[in-house]
């Protein structure tokens, strides 16, 4: 079993009479990317701040990299890299000066710090601007530098809030590719984003938060199946059906059909699809393509958000 890197149980935060986060529980293992989704004000940022020991939970518990967020805050902060909505860049510094400063805060040895700076500036296409003042950087460049800062001490866990916001498509692609590589390096990543296509590309698991509560959480593919039922497949035929009646194998349901195509619901594709194809061939219907109908994270999100409060 993979190592558990983040654990939260009944994690809650109250401000005066308002519960910003109210009893959320989840786990994220090493090498996995969890995406937190939800509208503005849902509690995503408050959750991240509790996981980084910036805010003390009102109720519940959490462990990050094996450390308790309340009893071992310094250990937690040394184990995470954080990209926040507001980067806190110092406009009069160059990127190298800025990163050396943070390297010292992280306790990096000068040689190691220089190697990490050179590697990351090159990886994110910022090496050409290493001597420029940060006040001269574009929004996208600042975003990339903030991500470099989060990764500078090579942390096992990254908590990223909108990592590709304000970026042009090429830069956003670069950041997503970097996140994919970090996952393969056994890092655990928690990502907050409003970009559902980005979330679907990166997520191993999702948690949808509404009004401080998780209304849906789990493995992305399992969540799709739970909310949207068995997968559907489109079948394209080489010839016309010409009104021919088709008796499908037990368990396979016909959803729609046209003159030369079928859409079917298949509860167990590994066993049902071979039986389905054999049945069509027995009926002298030649199949030239069979493919699963895509079900997007956007559909899952809109379905979950459309449910009444308290009903996933």
PDB file of C-alpha atoms in Angstrom:
ATOM      1  CA  UNK A   1       0.000   0.000   0.000  1.00  0.00           C
ATOM      2  CA  UNK A   2       1.266   3.468  -0.907  1.00  0.00           C
ATOM      3  CA  UNK A   3       2.410   5.741   1.891  1.00  0.00           C
ATOM      4  CA  UNK A   4      -0.232   8.095   3.274  1.00  0.00           C
ATOM      5  CA  UNK A   5       1.065  11.658   2.970  1.00  0.00           C
ATOM      6  CA  UNK A   6      -1.991  13.728   3.924  1.00  0.00           C
ATOM      7  CA  UNK A   7      -4.692  12.702   6.382  1.00  0.00           C
ATOM      8  CA  UNK A   8      -7.610  14.842   7.516  1.00  0.00           C
ATOM      9  CA  UNK A   9     -10.446  13.769   9.790  1.00  0.00           C
ATOM     10  CA  UNK A  10     -13.384  15.983  10.765  1.00  0.00           C
ATOM     11  CA  UNK A  11     -11.182  18.982   9.945  1.00  0.00           C
ATOM     12  CA  UNK A  12     -13.095  22.171  10.776  1.00  0.00           C
ATOM     13  CA  UNK A  13     -12.515  25.900  11.144  1.00  0.00           C
ATOM     14  CA  UNK A  14     -14.886  28.412  12.713  1.00  0.00           C
ATOM     15  CA  UNK A  15     -14.627  32.205  12.443  1.00  0.00           C
ATOM     16  CA  UNK A  16     -16.973  33.808  14.981  1.00  0.00           C
ATOM     17  CA  UNK A  17     -20.317  32.122  14.175  1.00  0.00           C
ATOM     18  CA  UNK A  18     -19.314  31.076  10.663  1.00  0.00           C
ATOM     19  CA  UNK A  19     -17.967  27.599   9.859  1.00  0.00           C
ATOM     20  CA  UNK A  20     -15.643  28.122   6.894  1.00  0.00           C
ATOM     21  CA  UNK A  21     -14.783  24.413   6.916  1.00  0.00           C
ATOM     22  CA  UNK A  22     -17.094  21.980   8.644  1.00  0.00           C
ATOM     23  CA  UNK A  23     -16.032  18.385   9.198  1.00  0.00           C
ATOM     24  CA  UNK A  24     -14.097  17.391   6.076  1.00  0.00           C
ATOM     25  CA  UNK A  25     -12.196  14.103   5.904  1.00  0.00           C
ATOM     26  CA  UNK A  26      -9.898  12.713   3.207  1.00  0.00           C
ATOM     27  CA  UNK A  27      -6.561  11.014   2.576  1.00  0.00           C
ATOM     28  CA  UNK A  28      -3.974  11.486  -0.162  1.00  0.00           C
ATOM     29  CA  UNK A  29      -1.215   8.957  -0.782  1.00  0.00           C
ATOM     30  CA  UNK A  30       2.319   9.410  -2.089  1.00  0.00           C
ATOM     31  CA  UNK A  31       2.517  10.063  -5.802  1.00  0.00           C
ATOM     32  CA  UNK A  32      -1.121  11.156  -6.079  1.00  0.00           C
ATOM     33  CA  UNK A  33      -2.718  14.429  -7.141  1.00  0.00           C
ATOM     34  CA  UNK A  34      -5.875  15.502  -5.347  1.00  0.00           C
ATOM     35  CA  UNK A  35      -7.844  18.376  -6.827  1.00  0.00           C
ATOM     36  CA  UNK A  36     -10.057  20.524  -4.598  1.00  0.00           C
ATOM     37  CA  UNK A  37     -12.993  21.978  -6.506  1.00  0.00           C
ATOM     38  CA  UNK A  38     -15.719  24.343  -5.450  1.00  0.00           C
ATOM     39  CA  UNK A  39     -17.004  27.907  -5.850  1.00  0.00           C
ATOM     40  CA  UNK A  40     -15.270  30.902  -4.327  1.00  0.00           C
ATOM     41  CA  UNK A  41     -15.804  30.931  -0.563  1.00  0.00           C
ATOM     42  CA  UNK A  42     -16.402  27.184  -0.359  1.00  0.00           C
ATOM     43  CA  UNK A  43     -13.508  26.624   2.075  1.00  0.00           C
ATOM     44  CA  UNK A  44     -10.699  25.452  -0.199  1.00  0.00           C
ATOM     45  CA  UNK A  45      -8.155  28.083   0.840  1.00  0.00           C
ATOM     46  CA  UNK A  46      -9.002  27.684   4.528  1.00  0.00           C
ATOM     47  CA  UNK A  47      -8.424  23.941   4.154  1.00  0.00           C
ATOM     48  CA  UNK A  48      -5.001  24.525   2.600  1.00  0.00           C
ATOM     49  CA  UNK A  49      -4.071  26.971   5.372  1.00  0.00           C
ATOM     50  CA  UNK A  50      -4.912  24.384   8.015  1.00  0.00           C
ATOM     51  CA  UNK A  51      -2.870  21.753   6.166  1.00  0.00           C
ATOM     52  CA  UNK A  52       0.131  24.107   6.201  1.00  0.00           C
ATOM     53  CA  UNK A  53      -0.248  24.904   9.937  1.00  0.00           C
ATOM     54  CA  UNK A  54      -1.037  28.550   9.176  1.00  0.00           C
ATOM     55  CA  UNK A  55      -4.499  28.230  10.728  1.00  0.00           C
ATOM     56  CA  UNK A  56      -5.264  26.107  13.778  1.00  0.00           C
ATOM     57  CA  UNK A  57      -8.306  23.868  13.322  1.00  0.00           C
ATOM     58  CA  UNK A  58     -11.273  24.515  15.562  1.00  0.00           C
ATOM     59  CA  UNK A  59     -12.105  20.812  15.505  1.00  0.00           C
ATOM     60  CA  UNK A  60     -10.715  17.623  14.052  1.00  0.00           C
ATOM     61  CA  UNK A  61      -7.179  16.625  13.143  1.00  0.00           C
ATOM     62  CA  UNK A  62      -4.778  16.475  10.224  1.00  0.00           C
ATOM     63  CA  UNK A  63      -1.362  14.987   9.524  1.00  0.00           C
ATOM     64  CA  UNK A  64       0.910  16.126   6.726  1.00  0.00           C
ATOM     65  CA  UNK A  65       4.000  14.052   5.893  1.00  0.00           C
ATOM     66  CA  UNK A  66       3.328  12.217   9.139  1.00  0.00           C
ATOM     67  CA  UNK A  67       3.378  15.392  11.263  1.00  0.00           C
ATOM     68  CA  UNK A  68       0.446  16.746  13.254  1.00  0.00           C
ATOM     69  CA  UNK A  69      -0.543  20.189  11.970  1.00  0.00           C
ATOM     70  CA  UNK A  70      -1.203  21.499  15.496  1.00  0.00           C
ATOM     71  CA  UNK A  71       1.536  19.862  17.583  1.00  0.00           C
ATOM     72  CA  UNK A  72       4.335  19.891  14.945  1.00  0.00           C
ATOM     73  CA  UNK A  73       3.799  23.021  12.816  1.00  0.00           C
ATOM     74  CA  UNK A  74       7.500  23.613  12.029  1.00  0.00           C
ATOM     75  CA  UNK A  75       7.897  20.047  10.745  1.00  0.00           C
ATOM     76  CA  UNK A  76       4.785  20.459   8.606  1.00  0.00           C
ATOM     77  CA  UNK A  77       5.980  23.748   7.094  1.00  0.00           C
ATOM     78  CA  UNK A  78       9.371  22.229   6.272  1.00  0.00           C
ATOM     79  CA  UNK A  79       7.673  19.374   4.411  1.00  0.00           C
ATOM     80  CA  UNK A  80       5.409  21.379   2.123  1.00  0.00           C
ATOM     81  CA  UNK A  81       5.784  23.752  -0.763  1.00  0.00           C
ATOM     82  CA  UNK A  82       2.930  26.233  -1.046  1.00  0.00           C
ATOM     83  CA  UNK A  83       1.704  28.352  -3.927  1.00  0.00           C
ATOM     84  CA  UNK A  84      -0.825  30.849  -2.618  1.00  0.00           C
ATOM     85  CA  UNK A  85      -3.148  33.243  -4.389  1.00  0.00           C
ATOM     86  CA  UNK A  86      -0.986  36.208  -3.309  1.00  0.00           C
ATOM     87  CA  UNK A  87       2.671  35.415  -3.974  1.00  0.00           C
ATOM     88  CA  UNK A  88       4.440  37.989  -1.797  1.00  0.00           C
ATOM     89  CA  UNK A  89       7.196  38.661  -4.344  1.00  0.00           C
ATOM     90  CA  UNK A  90       9.681  41.427  -3.544  1.00  0.00           C
ATOM     91  CA  UNK A  91       9.694  43.682  -6.586  1.00  0.00           C
ATOM     92  CA  UNK A  92      13.163  45.199  -6.017  1.00  0.00           C
ATOM     93  CA  UNK A  93      14.919  41.815  -5.898  1.00  0.00           C
ATOM     94  CA  UNK A  94      16.108  39.758  -8.829  1.00  0.00           C
ATOM     95  CA  UNK A  95      14.823  36.194  -9.071  1.00  0.00           C
ATOM     96  CA  UNK A  96      18.165  34.797  -7.867  1.00  0.00           C
ATOM     97  CA  UNK A  97      18.293  37.168  -4.871  1.00  0.00           C
ATOM     98  CA  UNK A  98      14.718  36.281  -4.008  1.00  0.00           C
ATOM     99  CA  UNK A  99      15.290  32.524  -4.240  1.00  0.00           C
ATOM    100  CA  UNK A 100      18.580  32.669  -2.302  1.00  0.00           C
ATOM    101  CA  UNK A 101      16.705  34.502   0.456  1.00  0.00           C
ATOM    102  CA  UNK A 102      14.091  31.737   0.618  1.00  0.00           C
ATOM    103  CA  UNK A 103      16.767  29.074   0.362  1.00  0.00           C
ATOM    104  CA  UNK A 104      18.319  30.463   3.536  1.00  0.00           C
ATOM    105  CA  UNK A 105      14.928  30.411   5.256  1.00  0.00           C
ATOM    106  CA  UNK A 106      14.550  26.762   4.248  1.00  0.00           C
ATOM    107  CA  UNK A 107      18.022  26.019   5.610  1.00  0.00           C
ATOM    108  CA  UNK A 108      19.504  24.958   2.267  1.00  0.00           C
ATOM    109  CA  UNK A 109      23.263  24.828   1.934  1.00  0.00           C
ATOM    110  CA  UNK A 110      24.560  27.460  -0.552  1.00  0.00           C
ATOM    111  CA  UNK A 111      25.767  24.894  -3.097  1.00  0.00           C
ATOM    112  CA  UNK A 112      22.503  22.935  -2.989  1.00  0.00           C
ATOM    113  CA  UNK A 113      20.518  26.164  -3.186  1.00  0.00           C
ATOM    114  CA  UNK A 114      22.418  27.323  -6.287  1.00  0.00           C
ATOM    115  CA  UNK A 115      21.928  23.968  -7.999  1.00  0.00           C
ATOM    116  CA  UNK A 116      18.176  24.014  -7.284  1.00  0.00           C
ATOM    117  CA  UNK A 117      17.843  27.618  -8.484  1.00  0.00           C
ATOM    118  CA  UNK A 118      19.676  26.925 -11.739  1.00  0.00           C
ATOM    119  CA  UNK A 119      17.661  23.756 -12.371  1.00  0.00           C
ATOM    120  CA  UNK A 120      14.247  25.274 -11.678  1.00  0.00           C
ATOM    121  CA  UNK A 121      14.801  28.584 -13.481  1.00  0.00           C
ATOM    122  CA  UNK A 122      15.830  26.630 -16.547  1.00  0.00           C
ATOM    123  CA  UNK A 123      12.931  24.166 -16.197  1.00  0.00           C
ATOM    124  CA  UNK A 124      10.359  26.961 -16.073  1.00  0.00           C
ATOM    125  CA  UNK A 125      11.921  29.124 -18.766  1.00  0.00           C
ATOM    126  CA  UNK A 126      12.993  31.932 -16.444  1.00  0.00           C
ATOM    127  CA  UNK A 127      16.761  31.679 -16.741  1.00  0.00           C
ATOM    128  CA  UNK A 128      16.892  34.544 -19.255  1.00  0.00           C
ATOM    129  CA  UNK A 129      15.376  36.881 -16.640  1.00  0.00           C
ATOM    130  CA  UNK A 130      17.400  35.798 -13.618  1.00  0.00           C
ATOM    131  CA  UNK A 131      18.970  39.259 -13.176  1.00  0.00           C
ATOM    132  CA  UNK A 132      15.810  41.295 -13.799  1.00  0.00           C
ATOM    133  CA  UNK A 133      13.984  42.908 -10.912  1.00  0.00           C
ATOM    134  CA  UNK A 134      10.766  41.079 -10.114  1.00  0.00           C
ATOM    135  CA  UNK A 135       8.834  44.301 -10.623  1.00  0.00           C
ATOM    136  CA  UNK A 136       9.620  43.924 -14.338  1.00  0.00           C
ATOM    137  CA  UNK A 137       8.143  40.418 -14.527  1.00  0.00           C
ATOM    138  CA  UNK A 138       4.829  39.747 -16.256  1.00  0.00           C
ATOM    139  CA  UNK A 139       1.984  38.096 -14.312  1.00  0.00           C
ATOM    140  CA  UNK A 140       2.777  34.743 -15.855  1.00  0.00           C
ATOM    141  CA  UNK A 141       6.471  35.044 -15.007  1.00  0.00           C
ATOM    142  CA  UNK A 142       5.620  35.934 -11.413  1.00  0.00           C
ATOM    143  CA  UNK A 143       3.356  32.905 -11.185  1.00  0.00           C
ATOM    144  CA  UNK A 144       6.116  30.629 -12.438  1.00  0.00           C
ATOM    145  CA  UNK A 145       8.650  32.137 -10.028  1.00  0.00           C
ATOM    146  CA  UNK A 146       6.254  31.605  -7.125  1.00  0.00           C
ATOM    147  CA  UNK A 147       5.998  27.958  -8.154  1.00  0.00           C
ATOM    148  CA  UNK A 148       9.800  27.727  -8.314  1.00  0.00           C
ATOM    149  CA  UNK A 149       9.939  29.108  -4.772  1.00  0.00           C
ATOM    150  CA  UNK A 150       7.442  26.465  -3.612  1.00  0.00           C
ATOM    151  CA  UNK A 151       9.623  23.720  -5.096  1.00  0.00           C
ATOM    152  CA  UNK A 152      12.991  25.157  -4.064  1.00  0.00           C
ATOM    153  CA  UNK A 153      13.546  22.929  -1.010  1.00  0.00           C
ATOM    154  CA  UNK A 154      12.375  19.814  -2.918  1.00  0.00           C
ATOM    155  CA  UNK A 155       9.396  19.151  -0.601  1.00  0.00           C
ATOM    156  CA  UNK A 156       7.516  15.826  -0.616  1.00  0.00           C
ATOM    157  CA  UNK A 157       4.173  17.656  -0.643  1.00  0.00           C
ATOM    158  CA  UNK A 158       2.962  20.569  -2.778  1.00  0.00           C
ATOM    159  CA  UNK A 159      -0.157  22.614  -2.076  1.00  0.00           C
ATOM    160  CA  UNK A 160      -0.959  24.680  -5.151  1.00  0.00           C
ATOM    161  CA  UNK A 161      -3.683  27.318  -5.393  1.00  0.00           C
ATOM    162  CA  UNK A 162      -4.516  28.140  -9.031  1.00  0.00           C
ATOM    163  CA  UNK A 163      -1.000  27.360 -10.336  1.00  0.00           C
ATOM    164  CA  UNK A 164      -1.722  28.323 -13.968  1.00  0.00           C
ATOM    165  CA  UNK A 165      -3.827  31.445 -13.451  1.00  0.00           C
ATOM    166  CA  UNK A 166      -2.693  34.485 -15.481  1.00  0.00           C
ATOM    167  CA  UNK A 167      -0.517  32.283 -17.705  1.00  0.00           C
ATOM    168  CA  UNK A 168      -0.505  32.098 -21.484  1.00  0.00           C
ATOM    169  CA  UNK A 169      -1.302  28.628 -22.926  1.00  0.00           C
ATOM    170  CA  UNK A 170       2.364  27.728 -23.494  1.00  0.00           C
ATOM    171  CA  UNK A 171       3.374  28.588 -19.927  1.00  0.00           C
ATOM    172  CA  UNK A 172       0.317  26.806 -18.496  1.00  0.00           C
ATOM    173  CA  UNK A 173       1.256  23.709 -20.486  1.00  0.00           C
ATOM    174  CA  UNK A 174       4.783  23.897 -19.054  1.00  0.00           C
ATOM    175  CA  UNK A 175       3.444  24.034 -15.497  1.00  0.00           C
ATOM    176  CA  UNK A 176       1.039  21.130 -16.044  1.00  0.00           C
ATOM    177  CA  UNK A 177       3.856  19.045 -17.499  1.00  0.00           C
ATOM    178  CA  UNK A 178       5.992  19.879 -14.454  1.00  0.00           C
ATOM    179  CA  UNK A 179       3.196  18.774 -12.130  1.00  0.00           C
ATOM    180  CA  UNK A 180       2.925  15.486 -14.017  1.00  0.00           C
ATOM    181  CA  UNK A 181       6.662  14.904 -13.579  1.00  0.00           C
ATOM    182  CA  UNK A 182       6.486  15.763  -9.886  1.00  0.00           C
ATOM    183  CA  UNK A 183       3.768  13.157  -9.423  1.00  0.00           C
ATOM    184  CA  UNK A 184       6.013  10.500 -10.932  1.00  0.00           C
ATOM    185  CA  UNK A 185       8.679  11.541  -8.433  1.00  0.00           C
ATOM    186  CA  UNK A 186       6.391  10.310  -5.608  1.00  0.00           C
ATOM    187  CA  UNK A 187       5.349  13.759  -4.494  1.00  0.00           C
ATOM    188  CA  UNK A 188       1.877  14.310  -3.178  1.00  0.00           C
ATOM    189  CA  UNK A 189       0.049  17.288  -4.636  1.00  0.00           C
ATOM    190  CA  UNK A 190      -3.123  19.070  -3.557  1.00  0.00           C
ATOM    191  CA  UNK A 191      -4.318  21.407  -6.275  1.00  0.00           C
ATOM    192  CA  UNK A 192      -7.041  24.068  -6.118  1.00  0.00           C
ATOM    193  CA  UNK A 193      -8.257  25.180  -9.530  1.00  0.00           C
ATOM    194  CA  UNK A 194     -11.313  26.469 -11.360  1.00  0.00           C
ATOM    195  CA  UNK A 195     -10.006  25.046 -14.637  1.00  0.00           C
ATOM    196  CA  UNK A 196     -11.942  21.781 -14.921  1.00  0.00           C
ATOM    197  CA  UNK A 197     -10.065  20.594 -18.014  1.00  0.00           C
ATOM    198  CA  UNK A 198      -6.795  21.094 -16.131  1.00  0.00           C
ATOM    199  CA  UNK A 199      -8.203  19.289 -13.102  1.00  0.00           C
ATOM    200  CA  UNK A 200      -9.297  16.325 -15.197  1.00  0.00           C
ATOM    201  CA  UNK A 201      -5.872  16.066 -16.805  1.00  0.00           C
ATOM    202  CA  UNK A 202      -4.018  16.069 -13.493  1.00  0.00           C
ATOM    203  CA  UNK A 203      -6.343  14.561 -10.888  1.00  0.00           C
ATOM    204  CA  UNK A 204      -6.120  11.082  -9.437  1.00  0.00           C
ATOM    205  CA  UNK A 205      -8.832  11.968  -6.958  1.00  0.00           C
ATOM    206  CA  UNK A 206     -11.153  14.914  -6.428  1.00  0.00           C
ATOM    207  CA  UNK A 207     -12.981  16.540  -3.562  1.00  0.00           C
ATOM    208  CA  UNK A 208     -15.823  18.947  -4.300  1.00  0.00           C
ATOM    209  CA  UNK A 209     -16.425  21.408  -1.458  1.00  0.00           C
ATOM    210  CA  UNK A 210     -19.599  23.414  -0.972  1.00  0.00           C
ATOM    211  CA  UNK A 211     -20.277  25.678   2.023  1.00  0.00           C
ATOM    212  CA  UNK A 212     -17.415  24.177   3.989  1.00  0.00           C
ATOM    213  CA  UNK A 213     -18.414  20.532   3.493  1.00  0.00           C
ATOM    214  CA  UNK A 214     -17.157  17.888   1.087  1.00  0.00           C
ATOM    215  CA  UNK A 215     -20.153  16.816  -0.982  1.00  0.00           C
ATOM    216  CA  UNK A 216     -18.222  14.403  -3.204  1.00  0.00           C
ATOM    217  CA  UNK A 217     -14.799  12.803  -2.806  1.00  0.00           C
ATOM    218  CA  UNK A 218     -12.919   9.878  -4.254  1.00  0.00           C
ATOM    219  CA  UNK A 219     -11.041   8.403  -7.197  1.00  0.00           C
ATOM    220  CA  UNK A 220     -11.959  10.363 -10.332  1.00  0.00           C
ATOM    221  CA  UNK A 221     -12.997   7.376 -12.440  1.00  0.00           C
ATOM    222  CA  UNK A 222     -14.955   5.791  -9.587  1.00  0.00           C
ATOM    223  CA  UNK A 223     -16.756   9.080  -8.954  1.00  0.00           C
ATOM    224  CA  UNK A 224     -17.737   9.302 -12.614  1.00  0.00           C
ATOM    225  CA  UNK A 225     -19.171   5.779 -12.505  1.00  0.00           C
ATOM    226  CA  UNK A 226     -21.013   6.452  -9.227  1.00  0.00           C
ATOM    227  CA  UNK A 227     -22.653   9.653 -10.416  1.00  0.00           C
ATOM    228  CA  UNK A 228     -23.244   8.873 -14.058  1.00  0.00           C
ATOM    229  CA  UNK A 229     -23.818   5.134 -14.097  1.00  0.00           C
ATOM    230  CA  UNK A 230     -22.140   2.480 -16.264  1.00  0.00           C
ATOM    231  CA  UNK A 231     -20.080   3.664 -19.239  1.00  0.00           C
ATOM    232  CA  UNK A 232     -21.651   4.169 -22.641  1.00  0.00           C
ATOM    233  CA  UNK A 233     -20.153   3.153 -25.985  1.00  0.00           C
ATOM    234  CA  UNK A 234     -20.706   4.314 -29.564  1.00  0.00           C
ATOM    235  CA  UNK A 235     -20.637   1.587 -32.217  1.00  0.00           C
ATOM    236  CA  UNK A 236     -20.191   2.507 -35.871  1.00  0.00           C
ATOM    237  CA  UNK A 237     -21.257  -0.028 -38.481  1.00  0.00           C
ATOM    238  CA  UNK A 238     -19.922  -0.546 -41.996  1.00  0.00           C
ATOM    239  CA  UNK A 239     -23.433  -0.867 -43.416  1.00  0.00           C
ATOM    240  CA  UNK A 240     -26.982   0.316 -42.863  1.00  0.00           C
ATOM    241  CA  UNK A 241     -29.280  -1.248 -40.285  1.00  0.00           C
ATOM    242  CA  UNK A 242     -32.315  -0.887 -42.569  1.00  0.00           C
ATOM    243  CA  UNK A 243     -34.714  -1.299 -39.663  1.00  0.00           C
ATOM    244  CA  UNK A 244     -33.112  -4.528 -38.504  1.00  0.00           C
ATOM    245  CA  UNK A 245     -34.094  -5.560 -34.963  1.00  0.00           C
ATOM    246  CA  UNK A 246     -31.144  -6.177 -32.655  1.00  0.00           C
ATOM    247  CA  UNK A 247     -31.302  -8.328 -29.552  1.00  0.00           C
ATOM    248  CA  UNK A 248     -28.378  -7.314 -27.370  1.00  0.00           C
ATOM    249  CA  UNK A 249     -26.639  -9.565 -24.806  1.00  0.00           C
ATOM    250  CA  UNK A 250     -28.094  -9.649 -21.310  1.00  0.00           C
ATOM    251  CA  UNK A 251     -27.116  -6.573 -19.287  1.00  0.00           C
ATOM    252  CA  UNK A 252     -26.284  -4.390 -22.334  1.00  0.00           C
ATOM    253  CA  UNK A 253     -28.840  -1.620 -22.875  1.00  0.00           C
ATOM    254  CA  UNK A 254     -29.568   0.174 -26.150  1.00  0.00           C
ATOM    255  CA  UNK A 255     -29.653   3.940 -25.545  1.00  0.00           C
ATOM    256  CA  UNK A 256     -29.923   5.312 -29.079  1.00  0.00           C
ATOM    257  CA  UNK A 257     -29.512   4.154 -32.636  1.00  0.00           C
ATOM    258  CA  UNK A 258     -29.227   5.644 -36.104  1.00  0.00           C
ATOM    259  CA  UNK A 259     -29.041   4.316 -39.625  1.00  0.00           C
ATOM    260  CA  UNK A 260     -25.514   2.945 -39.117  1.00  0.00           C
ATOM    261  CA  UNK A 261     -24.673   3.427 -35.436  1.00  0.00           C
ATOM    262  CA  UNK A 262     -25.667   2.352 -31.931  1.00  0.00           C
ATOM    263  CA  UNK A 263     -25.112   3.811 -28.496  1.00  0.00           C
ATOM    264  CA  UNK A 264     -25.216   1.247 -25.697  1.00  0.00           C
ATOM    265  CA  UNK A 265     -24.744   1.199 -21.924  1.00  0.00           C
ATOM    266  CA  UNK A 266     -22.337  -1.511 -20.808  1.00  0.00           C
ATOM    267  CA  UNK A 267     -22.086  -2.298 -17.077  1.00  0.00           C
ATOM    268  CA  UNK A 268     -19.016  -4.562 -17.359  1.00  0.00           C
ATOM    269  CA  UNK A 269     -17.008  -3.582 -20.469  1.00  0.00           C
ATOM    270  CA  UNK A 270     -14.264  -6.198 -20.076  1.00  0.00           C
ATOM    271  CA  UNK A 271     -16.738  -9.068 -20.251  1.00  0.00           C
ATOM    272  CA  UNK A 272     -19.719  -7.450 -22.001  1.00  0.00           C
ATOM    273  CA  UNK A 273     -17.987  -5.825 -24.983  1.00  0.00           C
ATOM    274  CA  UNK A 274     -16.606  -9.117 -26.412  1.00  0.00           C
ATOM    275  CA  UNK A 275     -20.094 -10.676 -26.106  1.00  0.00           C
ATOM    276  CA  UNK A 276     -21.617  -7.616 -27.746  1.00  0.00           C
ATOM    277  CA  UNK A 277     -19.234  -7.746 -30.699  1.00  0.00           C
ATOM    278  CA  UNK A 278     -19.832 -11.466 -31.203  1.00  0.00           C
ATOM    279  CA  UNK A 279     -23.601 -10.875 -31.220  1.00  0.00           C
ATOM    280  CA  UNK A 280     -23.301  -8.148 -33.864  1.00  0.00           C
ATOM    281  CA  UNK A 281     -21.110 -10.353 -36.032  1.00  0.00           C
ATOM    282  CA  UNK A 282     -23.616 -13.185 -35.709  1.00  0.00           C
ATOM    283  CA  UNK A 283     -26.209 -10.747 -37.068  1.00  0.00           C
ATOM    284  CA  UNK A 284     -23.872 -10.035 -40.040  1.00  0.00           C
ATOM    285  CA  UNK A 285     -23.301  -6.458 -38.878  1.00  0.00           C
ATOM    286  CA  UNK A 286     -19.719  -5.365 -39.517  1.00  0.00           C
ATOM    287  CA  UNK A 287     -18.261  -3.079 -36.825  1.00  0.00           C
ATOM    288  CA  UNK A 288     -15.542  -0.637 -37.853  1.00  0.00           C
ATOM    289  CA  UNK A 289     -15.302   1.295 -34.568  1.00  0.00           C
ATOM    290  CA  UNK A 290     -16.295   1.014 -30.925  1.00  0.00           C
ATOM    291  CA  UNK A 291     -15.311   3.691 -28.444  1.00  0.00           C
ATOM    292  CA  UNK A 292     -16.338   4.859 -24.992  1.00  0.00           C
ATOM    293  CA  UNK A 293     -18.378   8.054 -24.832  1.00  0.00           C
ATOM    294  CA  UNK A 294     -16.271  10.576 -22.874  1.00  0.00           C
ATOM    295  CA  UNK A 295     -17.669  11.717 -19.530  1.00  0.00           C
ATOM    296  CA  UNK A 296     -16.043  14.930 -18.418  1.00  0.00           C
ATOM    297  CA  UNK A 297     -15.215  16.227 -14.972  1.00  0.00           C
ATOM    298  CA  UNK A 298     -17.356  19.228 -15.854  1.00  0.00           C
ATOM    299  CA  UNK A 299     -20.391  16.934 -16.057  1.00  0.00           C
ATOM    300  CA  UNK A 300     -19.505  15.413 -12.683  1.00  0.00           C
ATOM    301  CA  UNK A 301     -19.006  18.843 -11.106  1.00  0.00           C
ATOM    302  CA  UNK A 302     -22.242  20.305 -12.428  1.00  0.00           C
ATOM    303  CA  UNK A 303     -24.166  17.189 -11.372  1.00  0.00           C
ATOM    304  CA  UNK A 304     -22.731  17.341  -7.829  1.00  0.00           C
ATOM    305  CA  UNK A 305     -23.299  21.097  -7.465  1.00  0.00           C
ATOM    306  CA  UNK A 306     -26.852  20.708  -8.707  1.00  0.00           C
ATOM    307  CA  UNK A 307     -27.816  18.355  -5.885  1.00  0.00           C
ATOM    308  CA  UNK A 308     -29.702  19.733  -2.845  1.00  0.00           C
ATOM    309  CA  UNK A 309     -27.491  20.534   0.143  1.00  0.00           C
ATOM    310  CA  UNK A 310     -26.564  17.415   2.118  1.00  0.00           C
ATOM    311  CA  UNK A 311     -27.155  15.051  -0.799  1.00  0.00           C
ATOM    312  CA  UNK A 312     -24.079  13.912  -2.781  1.00  0.00           C
TER     313      UNK A 312
END
